[in-house]
Amino acid sequence: AMMLDGFNAFEPRVLYVDVARRDGLMALHTQLRNAMERDLGIVSKQDRNRDFIPHLTIAFHDLNPEMFYKAWSVFQSLEIHFDFVAHRLTLLIHDGESWIVKEHYPFVAAQHVE
């Protein structure tokens, strides 16, 4: 099960919804990163040394710092909470203008992971 819980920010440009760091999600991230390195040769030493912060971005390139702080002054006091079950992983590709769905990967078993 996934849990979205609260607004947060990477100052001064990104507003996002926090995704709870559940064991299953954190393990999936590690497995995906390792498979990309092992099977595809995609290695990012920068990402290896960076904490994985699961999040749902709601504003990024469309905010300059002034707009960011105005928006953040509103969002930081708002509450949001959603629980849901994720049935698949979706690979998105950016074409230079927008994100396009490339493929869907269904999760093999509906295991209850907290």
mmCIF file of N, CA and C in Angstrom:
data_model
loop_
_atom_site.group_PDB
_atom_site.id
_atom_site.type_symbol
_atom_site.label_atom_id
_atom_site.label_comp_id
_atom_site.label_asym_id
_atom_site.label_seq_id
_atom_site.Cartn_x
_atom_site.Cartn_y
_atom_site.Cartn_z
ATOM 1 N N ALA A 1 0.841 -1.188 0.000
ATOM 2 C CA ALA A 1 0.000 0.000 0.000
ATOM 3 C C ALA A 1 0.879 1.240 0.000
ATOM 4 N N MET A 2 0.437 2.228 -0.723
ATOM 5 C CA MET A 2 1.149 3.506 -0.794
ATOM 6 C C MET A 2 0.413 4.507 0.090
ATOM 7 N N MET A 3 1.174 5.464 0.609
ATOM 8 C CA MET A 3 0.559 6.507 1.418
ATOM 9 C C MET A 3 1.156 7.861 1.020
ATOM 10 N N LEU A 4 0.279 8.769 0.608
ATOM 11 C CA LEU A 4 0.657 10.157 0.362
ATOM 12 C C LEU A 4 0.250 10.929 1.598
ATOM 13 N N ASP A 5 1.197 11.692 2.170
ATOM 14 C CA ASP A 5 0.910 12.310 3.462
ATOM 15 C C ASP A 5 1.621 13.643 3.617
ATOM 16 N N GLY A 6 0.960 14.714 3.249
ATOM 17 C CA GLY A 6 1.465 16.062 3.496
ATOM 18 C C GLY A 6 2.216 16.654 2.322
ATOM 19 N N PHE A 7 2.270 17.970 2.312
ATOM 20 C CA PHE A 7 3.020 18.712 1.305
ATOM 21 C C PHE A 7 4.419 18.994 1.821
ATOM 22 N N ASN A 8 5.364 19.113 0.897
ATOM 23 C CA ASN A 8 6.738 19.424 1.261
ATOM 24 C C ASN A 8 7.374 20.160 0.096
ATOM 25 N N ALA A 9 8.658 20.501 0.232
ATOM 26 C CA ALA A 9 9.298 21.292 -0.816
ATOM 27 C C ALA A 9 10.795 21.044 -0.850
ATOM 28 N N PHE A 10 11.351 21.175 -2.056
ATOM 29 C CA PHE A 10 12.788 21.318 -2.254
ATOM 30 C C PHE A 10 12.954 22.786 -2.641
ATOM 31 N N GLU A 11 13.324 23.589 -1.678
ATOM 32 C CA GLU A 11 13.427 25.031 -1.942
ATOM 33 C C GLU A 11 14.570 25.318 -2.898
ATOM 34 N N PRO A 12 14.425 26.295 -3.763
ATOM 35 C CA PRO A 12 13.321 27.240 -3.937
ATOM 36 C C PRO A 12 12.501 26.988 -5.202
ATOM 37 N N ARG A 13 12.369 25.733 -5.674
ATOM 38 C CA ARG A 13 11.673 25.540 -6.943
ATOM 39 C C ARG A 13 10.634 24.425 -6.991
ATOM 40 N N VAL A 14 10.657 23.469 -6.057
ATOM 41 C CA VAL A 14 9.822 22.283 -6.206
ATOM 42 C C VAL A 14 8.842 22.152 -5.036
ATOM 43 N N LEU A 15 7.554 21.995 -5.369
ATOM 44 C CA LEU A 15 6.531 21.654 -4.391
ATOM 45 C C LEU A 15 6.121 20.215 -4.660
ATOM 46 N N TYR A 16 5.924 19.438 -3.595
ATOM 47 C CA TYR A 16 5.552 18.045 -3.795
ATOM 48 C C TYR A 16 4.715 17.512 -2.641
ATOM 49 N N VAL A 17 4.117 16.347 -2.882
ATOM 50 C CA VAL A 17 3.402 15.602 -1.856
ATOM 51 C C VAL A 17 4.337 14.495 -1.387
ATOM 52 N N ASP A 18 4.484 14.378 -0.069
ATOM 53 C CA ASP A 18 5.324 13.324 0.501
ATOM 54 C C ASP A 18 4.711 11.950 0.265
ATOM 55 N N VAL A 19 5.550 11.001 -0.120
ATOM 56 C CA VAL A 19 5.171 9.596 -0.216
ATOM 57 C C VAL A 19 5.877 8.887 0.935
ATOM 58 N N ALA A 20 5.109 8.182 1.762
ATOM 59 C CA ALA A 20 5.683 7.513 2.932
ATOM 60 C C ALA A 20 6.766 6.534 2.507
ATOM 61 N N ARG A 21 7.843 6.497 3.271
ATOM 62 C CA ARG A 21 8.981 5.608 2.996
ATOM 63 C C ARG A 21 8.719 4.225 3.588
ATOM 64 N N ARG A 22 7.861 3.488 2.948
ATOM 65 C CA ARG A 22 7.562 2.133 3.410
ATOM 66 C C ARG A 22 8.623 1.169 2.897
ATOM 67 N N ASP A 23 8.820 0.093 3.642
ATOM 68 C CA ASP A 23 9.881 -0.870 3.325
ATOM 69 C C ASP A 23 9.802 -1.384 1.893
ATOM 70 N N GLY A 24 8.595 -1.746 1.437
ATOM 71 C CA GLY A 24 8.439 -2.277 0.086
ATOM 72 C C GLY A 24 8.856 -1.287 -0.981
ATOM 73 N N LEU A 25 8.503 -0.029 -0.811
ATOM 74 C CA LEU A 25 8.869 1.005 -1.775
ATOM 75 C C LEU A 25 10.374 1.232 -1.784
ATOM 76 N N MET A 26 10.964 1.269 -0.624
ATOM 77 C CA MET A 26 12.403 1.502 -0.537
ATOM 78 C C MET A 26 13.173 0.329 -1.155
ATOM 79 N N ALA A 27 12.696 -0.894 -0.918
ATOM 80 C CA ALA A 27 13.337 -2.075 -1.503
ATOM 81 C C ALA A 27 13.177 -2.071 -3.020
ATOM 82 N N LEU A 28 12.010 -1.676 -3.516
ATOM 83 C CA LEU A 28 11.780 -1.599 -4.957
ATOM 84 C C LEU A 28 12.743 -0.616 -5.600
ATOM 85 N N HIS A 29 12.950 0.515 -4.972
ATOM 86 C CA HIS A 29 13.889 1.514 -5.501
ATOM 87 C C HIS A 29 15.290 0.923 -5.617
ATOM 88 N N THR A 30 15.735 0.247 -4.578
ATOM 89 C CA THR A 30 17.068 -0.366 -4.588
ATOM 90 C C THR A 30 17.163 -1.427 -5.680
ATOM 91 N N GLN A 31 16.138 -2.263 -5.812
ATOM 92 C CA GLN A 31 16.142 -3.312 -6.833
ATOM 93 C C GLN A 31 16.161 -2.712 -8.241
ATOM 94 N N LEU A 32 15.384 -1.655 -8.480
ATOM 95 C CA LEU A 32 15.362 -1.009 -9.797
ATOM 96 C C LEU A 32 16.714 -0.380 -10.126
ATOM 97 N N ARG A 33 17.289 0.323 -9.158
ATOM 98 C CA ARG A 33 18.592 0.952 -9.380
ATOM 99 C C ARG A 33 19.649 -0.098 -9.697
ATOM 100 N N ASN A 34 19.652 -1.200 -8.937
ATOM 101 C CA ASN A 34 20.630 -2.263 -9.173
ATOM 102 C C ASN A 34 20.425 -2.925 -10.531
ATOM 103 N N ALA A 35 19.171 -3.165 -10.912
ATOM 104 C CA ALA A 35 18.885 -3.790 -12.213
ATOM 105 C C ALA A 35 19.289 -2.869 -13.364
ATOM 106 N N MET A 36 19.076 -1.574 -13.210
ATOM 107 C CA MET A 36 19.472 -0.629 -14.265
ATOM 108 C C MET A 36 20.983 -0.634 -14.451
ATOM 109 N N GLU A 37 21.701 -0.713 -13.341
ATOM 110 C CA GLU A 37 23.162 -0.771 -13.429
ATOM 111 C C GLU A 37 23.625 -2.095 -14.037
ATOM 112 N N ARG A 38 23.102 -3.191 -13.509
ATOM 113 C CA ARG A 38 23.532 -4.529 -13.920
ATOM 114 C C ARG A 38 23.098 -4.870 -15.344
ATOM 115 N N ASP A 39 21.826 -4.631 -15.664
ATOM 116 C CA ASP A 39 21.266 -5.106 -16.935
ATOM 117 C C ASP A 39 21.354 -4.087 -18.068
ATOM 118 N N LEU A 40 21.360 -2.814 -17.731
ATOM 119 C CA LEU A 40 21.333 -1.778 -18.768
ATOM 120 C C LEU A 40 22.589 -0.910 -18.803
ATOM 121 N N GLY A 41 23.456 -1.073 -17.816
ATOM 122 C CA GLY A 41 24.670 -0.275 -17.777
ATOM 123 C C GLY A 41 24.425 1.183 -17.444
ATOM 124 N N ILE A 42 23.256 1.484 -16.877
ATOM 125 C CA ILE A 42 22.933 2.867 -16.490
ATOM 126 C C ILE A 42 23.371 3.043 -15.048
ATOM 127 N N VAL A 43 24.417 3.838 -14.864
ATOM 128 C CA VAL A 43 24.993 4.042 -13.543
ATOM 129 C C VAL A 43 25.049 5.529 -13.261
ATOM 130 N N SER A 44 24.547 5.915 -12.097
ATOM 131 C CA SER A 44 24.631 7.309 -11.675
ATOM 132 C C SER A 44 25.287 7.357 -10.301
ATOM 133 N N LYS A 45 26.553 7.711 -10.291
ATOM 134 C CA LYS A 45 27.257 7.808 -9.013
ATOM 135 C C LYS A 45 26.628 8.889 -8.137
ATOM 136 N N GLN A 46 26.103 9.946 -8.769
ATOM 137 C CA GLN A 46 25.436 11.012 -8.031
ATOM 138 C C GLN A 46 24.212 10.465 -7.295
ATOM 139 N N ASP A 47 23.397 9.658 -7.991
ATOM 140 C CA ASP A 47 22.210 9.092 -7.357
ATOM 141 C C ASP A 47 22.563 8.063 -6.298
ATOM 142 N N ARG A 48 23.668 7.353 -6.471
ATOM 143 C CA ARG A 48 24.113 6.363 -5.479
ATOM 144 C C ARG A 48 24.382 7.023 -4.134
ATOM 145 N N ASN A 49 24.841 8.288 -4.161
ATOM 146 C CA ASN A 49 25.201 8.989 -2.932
ATOM 147 C C ASN A 49 24.096 9.919 -2.431
ATOM 148 N N ARG A 50 22.938 9.873 -3.069
ATOM 149 C CA ARG A 50 21.836 10.762 -2.716
ATOM 150 C C ARG A 50 20.723 9.943 -2.066
ATOM 151 N N ASP A 51 20.106 10.502 -1.022
ATOM 152 C CA ASP A 51 18.965 9.844 -0.398
ATOM 153 C C ASP A 51 17.814 9.757 -1.386
ATOM 154 N N PHE A 52 17.101 8.642 -1.365
ATOM 155 C CA PHE A 52 15.889 8.487 -2.150
ATOM 156 C C PHE A 52 14.749 9.114 -1.361
ATOM 157 N N ILE A 53 14.145 10.142 -1.905
ATOM 158 C CA ILE A 53 13.029 10.827 -1.258
ATOM 159 C C ILE A 53 11.799 10.624 -2.139
ATOM 160 N N PRO A 54 11.005 9.593 -1.835
ATOM 161 C CA PRO A 54 9.825 9.355 -2.671
ATOM 162 C C PRO A 54 8.864 10.532 -2.554
ATOM 163 N N HIS A 55 8.395 11.014 -3.700
ATOM 164 C CA HIS A 55 7.504 12.170 -3.700
ATOM 165 C C HIS A 55 6.718 12.256 -5.000
ATOM 166 N N LEU A 56 5.664 13.033 -4.972
ATOM 167 C CA LEU A 56 4.831 13.300 -6.135
ATOM 168 C C LEU A 56 4.939 14.795 -6.411
ATOM 169 N N THR A 57 5.678 15.155 -7.450
ATOM 170 C CA THR A 57 5.911 16.565 -7.767
ATOM 171 C C THR A 57 4.621 17.218 -8.245
ATOM 172 N N ILE A 58 4.326 18.390 -7.698
ATOM 173 C CA ILE A 58 3.152 19.135 -8.144
ATOM 174 C C ILE A 58 3.520 20.446 -8.834
ATOM 175 N N ALA A 59 4.731 20.942 -8.620
ATOM 176 C CA ALA A 59 5.197 22.147 -9.320
ATOM 177 C C ALA A 59 6.718 22.135 -9.340
ATOM 178 N N PHE A 60 7.293 22.488 -10.514
ATOM 179 C CA PHE A 60 8.745 22.445 -10.640
ATOM 180 C C PHE A 60 9.231 23.571 -11.540
ATOM 181 N N HIS A 61 9.421 23.311 -12.819
ATOM 182 C CA HIS A 61 9.956 24.314 -13.739
ATOM 183 C C HIS A 61 9.038 25.512 -13.920
ATOM 184 N N ASP A 62 7.772 25.339 -13.585
ATOM 185 C CA ASP A 62 6.823 26.416 -13.786
ATOM 186 C C ASP A 62 6.842 27.448 -12.663
ATOM 187 N N LEU A 63 7.691 27.257 -11.657
ATOM 188 C CA LEU A 63 7.773 28.213 -10.554
ATOM 189 C C LEU A 63 9.129 28.886 -10.512
ATOM 190 N N ASN A 64 9.127 30.230 -10.542
ATOM 191 C CA ASN A 64 10.361 30.941 -10.237
ATOM 192 C C ASN A 64 10.410 31.067 -8.713
ATOM 193 N N PRO A 65 11.550 31.451 -8.135
ATOM 194 C CA PRO A 65 11.638 31.496 -6.669
ATOM 195 C C PRO A 65 10.572 32.366 -6.004
ATOM 196 N N GLU A 66 10.235 33.507 -6.574
ATOM 197 C CA GLU A 66 9.213 34.366 -5.977
ATOM 198 C C GLU A 66 7.854 33.660 -5.941
ATOM 199 N N MET A 67 7.484 33.038 -7.051
ATOM 200 C CA MET A 67 6.218 32.303 -7.112
ATOM 201 C C MET A 67 6.250 31.095 -6.177
ATOM 202 N N PHE A 68 7.414 30.447 -6.094
ATOM 203 C CA PHE A 68 7.553 29.300 -5.203
ATOM 204 C C PHE A 68 7.204 29.686 -3.772
ATOM 205 N N TYR A 69 7.809 30.762 -3.262
ATOM 206 C CA TYR A 69 7.584 31.146 -1.867
ATOM 207 C C TYR A 69 6.147 31.581 -1.616
ATOM 208 N N LYS A 70 5.511 32.191 -2.595
ATOM 209 C CA LYS A 70 4.091 32.525 -2.444
ATOM 210 C C LYS A 70 3.258 31.256 -2.361
ATOM 211 N N ALA A 71 3.509 30.316 -3.246
ATOM 212 C CA ALA A 71 2.763 29.051 -3.240
ATOM 213 C C ALA A 71 3.061 28.259 -1.969
ATOM 214 N N TRP A 72 4.321 28.196 -1.576
ATOM 215 C CA TRP A 72 4.711 27.410 -0.404
ATOM 216 C C TRP A 72 4.071 27.972 0.861
ATOM 217 N N SER A 73 3.883 29.284 0.933
ATOM 218 C CA SER A 73 3.236 29.877 2.112
ATOM 219 C C SER A 73 1.807 29.368 2.268
ATOM 220 N N VAL A 74 1.168 28.962 1.173
ATOM 221 C CA VAL A 74 -0.176 28.389 1.225
ATOM 222 C C VAL A 74 -0.105 26.886 1.459
ATOM 223 N N PHE A 75 0.698 26.171 0.664
ATOM 224 C CA PHE A 75 0.726 24.712 0.712
ATOM 225 C C PHE A 75 1.281 24.163 2.021
ATOM 226 N N GLN A 76 2.234 24.853 2.651
ATOM 227 C CA GLN A 76 2.856 24.284 3.844
ATOM 228 C C GLN A 76 1.876 24.116 5.000
ATOM 229 N N SER A 77 0.769 24.838 4.979
ATOM 230 C CA SER A 77 -0.205 24.695 6.056
ATOM 231 C C SER A 77 -1.394 23.816 5.672
ATOM 232 N N LEU A 78 -1.431 23.332 4.437
ATOM 233 C CA LEU A 78 -2.523 22.469 3.994
ATOM 234 C C LEU A 78 -2.245 21.017 4.381
ATOM 235 N N GLU A 79 -3.317 20.260 4.559
ATOM 236 C CA GLU A 79 -3.176 18.841 4.857
ATOM 237 C C GLU A 79 -3.677 18.023 3.675
ATOM 238 N N ILE A 80 -3.010 16.886 3.455
ATOM 239 C CA ILE A 80 -3.422 15.950 2.419
ATOM 240 C C ILE A 80 -3.026 14.564 2.890
ATOM 241 N N HIS A 81 -3.908 13.598 2.654
ATOM 242 C CA HIS A 81 -3.587 12.227 3.040
ATOM 243 C C HIS A 81 -4.384 11.275 2.150
ATOM 244 N N PHE A 82 -3.682 10.350 1.501
ATOM 245 C CA PHE A 82 -4.300 9.319 0.673
ATOM 246 C C PHE A 82 -3.586 8.002 0.888
ATOM 247 N N ASP A 83 -4.334 6.931 0.995
ATOM 248 C CA ASP A 83 -3.796 5.578 1.006
ATOM 249 C C ASP A 83 -4.344 4.865 -0.220
ATOM 250 N N PHE A 84 -3.489 4.115 -0.908
ATOM 251 C CA PHE A 84 -3.950 3.364 -2.073
ATOM 252 C C PHE A 84 -2.997 2.210 -2.342
ATOM 253 N N VAL A 85 -3.468 1.262 -3.140
ATOM 254 C CA VAL A 85 -2.647 0.124 -3.539
ATOM 255 C C VAL A 85 -2.170 0.377 -4.961
ATOM 256 N N ALA A 86 -0.878 0.256 -5.172
ATOM 257 C CA ALA A 86 -0.295 0.399 -6.513
ATOM 258 C C ALA A 86 -0.250 -0.982 -7.160
ATOM 259 N N HIS A 87 -0.808 -1.086 -8.353
ATOM 260 C CA HIS A 87 -0.867 -2.365 -9.046
ATOM 261 C C HIS A 87 0.195 -2.498 -10.137
ATOM 262 N N ARG A 88 0.825 -1.381 -10.489
ATOM 263 C CA ARG A 88 1.832 -1.446 -11.544
ATOM 264 C C ARG A 88 2.785 -0.259 -11.427
ATOM 265 N N LEU A 89 3.909 -0.417 -12.064
ATOM 266 C CA LEU A 89 4.908 0.630 -12.184
ATOM 267 C C LEU A 89 4.836 1.129 -13.623
ATOM 268 N N THR A 90 4.849 2.426 -13.818
ATOM 269 C CA THR A 90 4.764 2.992 -15.163
ATOM 270 C C THR A 90 6.068 3.708 -15.487
ATOM 271 N N LEU A 91 6.645 3.370 -16.637
ATOM 272 C CA LEU A 91 7.855 4.020 -17.118
ATOM 273 C C LEU A 91 7.441 5.196 -17.995
ATOM 274 N N LEU A 92 7.901 6.385 -17.642
ATOM 275 C CA LEU A 92 7.620 7.595 -18.405
ATOM 276 C C LEU A 92 8.889 8.061 -19.101
ATOM 277 N N ILE A 93 8.746 8.580 -20.312
ATOM 278 C CA ILE A 93 9.860 9.122 -21.071
ATOM 279 C C ILE A 93 9.539 10.583 -21.370
ATOM 280 N N HIS A 94 10.501 11.467 -21.134
ATOM 281 C CA HIS A 94 10.287 12.890 -21.436
ATOM 282 C C HIS A 94 10.772 13.167 -22.849
ATOM 283 N N ASP A 95 9.910 13.756 -23.674
ATOM 284 C CA ASP A 95 10.247 14.010 -25.078
ATOM 285 C C ASP A 95 10.777 15.420 -25.312
ATOM 286 N N GLY A 96 11.100 16.119 -24.247
ATOM 287 C CA GLY A 96 11.571 17.499 -24.361
ATOM 288 C C GLY A 96 10.478 18.509 -24.070
ATOM 289 N N GLU A 97 9.229 18.054 -24.143
ATOM 290 C CA GLU A 97 8.101 18.940 -23.855
ATOM 291 C C GLU A 97 7.170 18.382 -22.790
ATOM 292 N N SER A 98 6.956 17.068 -22.810
ATOM 293 C CA SER A 98 6.039 16.468 -21.845
ATOM 294 C C SER A 98 6.434 15.018 -21.579
ATOM 295 N N TRP A 99 5.824 14.458 -20.544
ATOM 296 C CA TRP A 99 6.065 13.068 -20.176
ATOM 297 C C TRP A 99 5.105 12.173 -20.944
ATOM 298 N N ILE A 100 5.638 11.085 -21.497
ATOM 299 C CA ILE A 100 4.862 10.137 -22.285
ATOM 300 C C ILE A 100 4.986 8.758 -21.639
ATOM 301 N N VAL A 101 3.864 8.057 -21.530
ATOM 302 C CA VAL A 101 3.882 6.697 -20.983
ATOM 303 C C VAL A 101 4.564 5.784 -21.989
ATOM 304 N N LYS A 102 5.652 5.159 -21.561
ATOM 305 C CA LYS A 102 6.395 4.230 -22.418
ATOM 306 C C LYS A 102 5.901 2.796 -22.227
ATOM 307 N N GLU A 103 5.839 2.344 -20.959
ATOM 308 C CA GLU A 103 5.410 0.981 -20.669
ATOM 309 C C GLU A 103 4.845 0.904 -19.259
ATOM 310 N N HIS A 104 4.042 -0.129 -19.041
ATOM 311 C CA HIS A 104 3.532 -0.453 -17.708
ATOM 312 C C HIS A 104 4.102 -1.801 -17.299
ATOM 313 N N TYR A 105 4.451 -1.922 -16.026
ATOM 314 C CA TYR A 105 4.970 -3.173 -15.485
ATOM 315 C C TYR A 105 4.114 -3.552 -14.274
ATOM 316 N N PRO A 106 3.229 -4.540 -14.443
ATOM 317 C CA PRO A 106 2.384 -4.938 -13.304
ATOM 318 C C PRO A 106 3.227 -5.587 -12.210
ATOM 319 N N PHE A 107 2.852 -5.331 -10.974
ATOM 320 C CA PHE A 107 3.506 -6.002 -9.869
ATOM 321 C C PHE A 107 3.053 -7.460 -9.869
ATOM 322 N N VAL A 108 3.976 -8.370 -9.629
ATOM 323 C CA VAL A 108 3.735 -9.804 -9.779
ATOM 324 C C VAL A 108 2.685 -10.314 -8.808
ATOM 325 N N ALA A 109 2.813 -9.980 -7.539
ATOM 326 C CA ALA A 109 1.883 -10.501 -6.541
ATOM 327 C C ALA A 109 1.352 -9.356 -5.706
ATOM 328 N N ALA A 110 0.136 -9.469 -5.304
ATOM 329 C CA ALA A 110 -0.468 -8.456 -4.423
ATOM 330 C C ALA A 110 -0.093 -8.809 -3.000
ATOM 331 N N GLN A 111 1.141 -8.488 -2.636
ATOM 332 C CA GLN A 111 1.626 -8.763 -1.294
ATOM 333 C C GLN A 111 1.367 -7.549 -0.439
ATOM 334 N N HIS A 112 1.020 -7.785 0.806
ATOM 335 C CA HIS A 112 0.802 -6.678 1.738
ATOM 336 C C HIS A 112 2.164 -6.301 2.319
ATOM 337 N N VAL A 113 2.686 -5.144 1.892
ATOM 338 C CA VAL A 113 3.996 -4.686 2.344
ATOM 339 C C VAL A 113 3.829 -3.354 3.034
ATOM 340 N N GLU A 114 4.296 -3.257 4.225
ATOM 341 C CA GLU A 114 4.242 -1.986 4.976
ATOM 342 C C GLU A 114 5.591 -1.340 4.990
#
